[in-house]
Each structure stands twice: as C-alpha cells, then as structure tokens.
Tab-separated table of C-alpha atoms in Angstrom:
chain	number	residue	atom	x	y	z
A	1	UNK	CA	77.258	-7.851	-127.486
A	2	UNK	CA	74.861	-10.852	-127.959
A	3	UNK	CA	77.453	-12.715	-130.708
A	4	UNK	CA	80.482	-11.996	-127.938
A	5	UNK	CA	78.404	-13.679	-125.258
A	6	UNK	CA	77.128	-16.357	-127.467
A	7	UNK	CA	80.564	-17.013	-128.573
A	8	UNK	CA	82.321	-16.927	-125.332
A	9	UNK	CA	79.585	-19.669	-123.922
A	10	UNK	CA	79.820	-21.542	-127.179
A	11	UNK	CA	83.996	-21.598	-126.639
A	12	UNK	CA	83.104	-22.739	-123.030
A	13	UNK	CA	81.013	-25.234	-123.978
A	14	UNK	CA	83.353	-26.925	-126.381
A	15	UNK	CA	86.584	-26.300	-123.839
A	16	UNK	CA	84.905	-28.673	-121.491
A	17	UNK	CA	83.610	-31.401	-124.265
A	18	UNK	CA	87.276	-31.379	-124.983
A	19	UNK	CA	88.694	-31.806	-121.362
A	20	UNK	CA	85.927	-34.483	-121.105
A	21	UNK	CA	87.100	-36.494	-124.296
A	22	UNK	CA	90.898	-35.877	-123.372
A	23	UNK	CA	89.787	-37.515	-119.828
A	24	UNK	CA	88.407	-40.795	-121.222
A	25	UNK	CA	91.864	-41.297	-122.801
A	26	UNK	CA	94.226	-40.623	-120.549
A	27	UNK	CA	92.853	-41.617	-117.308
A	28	UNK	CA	92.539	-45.321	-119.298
A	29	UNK	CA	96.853	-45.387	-118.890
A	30	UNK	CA	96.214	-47.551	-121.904
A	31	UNK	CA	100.180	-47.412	-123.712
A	32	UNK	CA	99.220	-50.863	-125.724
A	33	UNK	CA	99.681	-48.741	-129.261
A	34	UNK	CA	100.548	-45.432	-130.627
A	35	UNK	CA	96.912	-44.351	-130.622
A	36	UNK	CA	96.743	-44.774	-126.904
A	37	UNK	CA	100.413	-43.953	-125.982
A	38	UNK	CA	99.951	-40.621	-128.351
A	39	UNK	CA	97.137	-39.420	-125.778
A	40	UNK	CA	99.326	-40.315	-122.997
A	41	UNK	CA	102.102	-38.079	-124.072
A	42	UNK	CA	99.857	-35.257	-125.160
A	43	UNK	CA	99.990	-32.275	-122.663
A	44	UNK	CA	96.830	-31.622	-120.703
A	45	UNK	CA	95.081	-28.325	-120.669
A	46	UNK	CA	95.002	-26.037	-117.773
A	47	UNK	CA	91.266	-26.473	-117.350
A	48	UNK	CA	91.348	-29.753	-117.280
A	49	UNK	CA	94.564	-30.530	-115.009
A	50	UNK	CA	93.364	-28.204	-112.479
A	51	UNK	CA	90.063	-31.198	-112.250
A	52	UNK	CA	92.477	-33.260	-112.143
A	53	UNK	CA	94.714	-32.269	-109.534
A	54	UNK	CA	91.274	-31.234	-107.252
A	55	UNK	CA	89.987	-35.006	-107.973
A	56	UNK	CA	93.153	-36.665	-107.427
A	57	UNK	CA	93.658	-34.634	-103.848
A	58	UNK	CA	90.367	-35.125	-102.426
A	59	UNK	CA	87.698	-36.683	-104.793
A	60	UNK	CA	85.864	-33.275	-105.633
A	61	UNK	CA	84.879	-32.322	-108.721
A	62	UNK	CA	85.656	-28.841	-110.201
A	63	UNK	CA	81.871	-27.920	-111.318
A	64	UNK	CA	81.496	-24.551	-113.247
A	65	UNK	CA	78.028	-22.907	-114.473
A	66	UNK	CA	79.301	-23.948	-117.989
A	67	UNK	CA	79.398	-27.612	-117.352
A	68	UNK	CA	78.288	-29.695	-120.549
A	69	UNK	CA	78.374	-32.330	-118.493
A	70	UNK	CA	77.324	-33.409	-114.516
A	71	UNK	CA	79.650	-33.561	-111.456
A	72	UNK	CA	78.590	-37.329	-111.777
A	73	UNK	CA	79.653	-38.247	-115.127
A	74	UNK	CA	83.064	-37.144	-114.409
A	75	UNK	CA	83.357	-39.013	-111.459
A	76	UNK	CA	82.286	-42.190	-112.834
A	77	UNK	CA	84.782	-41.724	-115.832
A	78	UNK	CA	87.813	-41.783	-112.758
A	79	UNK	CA	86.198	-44.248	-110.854
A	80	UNK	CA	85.352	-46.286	-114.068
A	81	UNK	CA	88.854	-46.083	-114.780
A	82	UNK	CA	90.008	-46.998	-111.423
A	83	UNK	CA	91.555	-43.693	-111.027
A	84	UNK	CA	90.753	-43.327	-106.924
A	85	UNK	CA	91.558	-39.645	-104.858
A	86	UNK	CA	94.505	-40.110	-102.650
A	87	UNK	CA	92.908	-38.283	-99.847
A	88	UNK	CA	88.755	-37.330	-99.255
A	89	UNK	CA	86.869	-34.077	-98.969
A	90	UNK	CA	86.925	-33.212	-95.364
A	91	UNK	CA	83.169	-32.491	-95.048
A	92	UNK	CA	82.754	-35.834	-95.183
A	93	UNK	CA	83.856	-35.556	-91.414
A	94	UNK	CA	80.862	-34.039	-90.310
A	95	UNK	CA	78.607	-37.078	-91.869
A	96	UNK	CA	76.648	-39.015	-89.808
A	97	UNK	CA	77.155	-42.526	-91.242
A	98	UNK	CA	75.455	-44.376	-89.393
A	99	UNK	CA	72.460	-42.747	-90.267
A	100	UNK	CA	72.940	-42.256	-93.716
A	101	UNK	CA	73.414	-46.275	-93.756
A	102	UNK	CA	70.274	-46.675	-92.081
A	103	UNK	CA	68.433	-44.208	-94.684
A	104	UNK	CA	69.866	-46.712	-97.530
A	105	UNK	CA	68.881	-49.529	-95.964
A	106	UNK	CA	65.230	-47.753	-96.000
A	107	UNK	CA	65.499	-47.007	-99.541
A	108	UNK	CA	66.494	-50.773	-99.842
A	109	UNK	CA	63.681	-51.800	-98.183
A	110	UNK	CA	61.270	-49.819	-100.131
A	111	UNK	CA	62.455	-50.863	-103.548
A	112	UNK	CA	62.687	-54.584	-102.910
A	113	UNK	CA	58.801	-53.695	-102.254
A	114	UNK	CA	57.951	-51.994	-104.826
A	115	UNK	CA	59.369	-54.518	-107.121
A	116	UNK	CA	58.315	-57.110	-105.276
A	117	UNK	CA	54.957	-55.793	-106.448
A	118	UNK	CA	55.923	-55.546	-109.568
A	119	UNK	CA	54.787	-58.297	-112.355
A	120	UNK	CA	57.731	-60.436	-114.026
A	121	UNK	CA	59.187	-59.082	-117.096
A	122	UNK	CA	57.935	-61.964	-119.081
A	123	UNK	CA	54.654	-61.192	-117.706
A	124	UNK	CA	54.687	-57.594	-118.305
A	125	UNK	CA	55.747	-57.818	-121.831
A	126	UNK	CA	53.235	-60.424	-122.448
A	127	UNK	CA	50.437	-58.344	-121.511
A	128	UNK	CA	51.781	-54.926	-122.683
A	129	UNK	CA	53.352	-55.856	-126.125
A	130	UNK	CA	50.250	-57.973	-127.054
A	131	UNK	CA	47.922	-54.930	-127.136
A	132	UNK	CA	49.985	-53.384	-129.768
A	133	UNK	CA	49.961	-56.445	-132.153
C-alpha cells in the first residue's frame, strides 16, 4: 500500500517536471534549428495541454496538490515568453482597482523608506566583509 502511494506521487511528481520542461521549449516558438523545431513538432501531453488551453483562455493556472512547482513559476515561464491569455479570469471583475493601486503605492512608499534607511552597498560591504578578514 505504502510503495503504490509512494509510486503514484513519485509518477506525479515527475509528470509535472516533464510538462514544466516541455513548456520552456515550446512556448519559446523558437524553429531556428532542428533541436528547437523537434520540440515544436512533438505532441503535448494531456496534462499539460489542458494548462495550456486554461492559461491561454483566461490567464489561470491549473494548480494540483502535486505541483513540483508554484502557480507563479508557470506564469512567468508564459509571460517570460510573451505567451499572453487571450481573454482574463472573470473574478477579476469584482476587484477594486483603485484600491488595490493605492495599497501598492503604500507598499511603494514604505520600501523607498526602508531603503532609504538603508546604508549604500559599498558601505555595507565595507563594514560587514571587513570583520571577516
């Protein structure tokens, strides 16, 4: 029972390592060489065209307990690829914006201040690196 379960979260595991790795290459729409056209042309697992399709549609992120990796890292690998939704996720509707812009200008605020505060790097590695030489 324990091996079955290990092995099942194990297979899991990898399935979405792969999907993640399969992702860097094709969402590149590099064709420059065989290496790049070859990932192109090779077919796309289930798992990993469903993300896909739910990205592409509205910008959401298929997130499963199983996850190796965060909702954030795969939307950075789209967005870092310039690979933008078509449409957005409706609850964005119900946002306030202007209040959420006025909470990041807050958090602006506060660390321009704290790093105002802060000494220059120069400074800091001066003082900190010293003590260990």
């Amino acid at each position: 029972m324990i091996a079955r379960e290990y092995n099942g979260v194990t297979q899991a595991e990898h399935e979405n390592i792969r999907d993640f790795l399969i992702l860097h290459y094709r969402a590149s729409q590099r064709g420059d060489s065989p290496f790049w056209s070859d990932y192109l042309d090779q077919e796309v697992p289930d798992s990993l065209a469903h993300k896909i399709r739910l990205f592409n549609a509205h910008g959401q992120v298929a997130f499963y307990e199983e996850e190796s990796f965060p909702d954030t890292s795969w939307a950075s690998l789209w967005l870092g690829q310039d690979q933008w939704p078509s449409g957005y996720d409706p609850i964005l509707d119900n946002y306030d914006f202007q209040r959420l812009q006025s909470r990041f200008n807050q958090m602006k605020q506060i660390i321009a201040q704290a790093a105002s505060n802060m000494p220059a790097q120069k400074d800091y590695l001066a003082r900190y690196c010293a003590m260990g030489a």
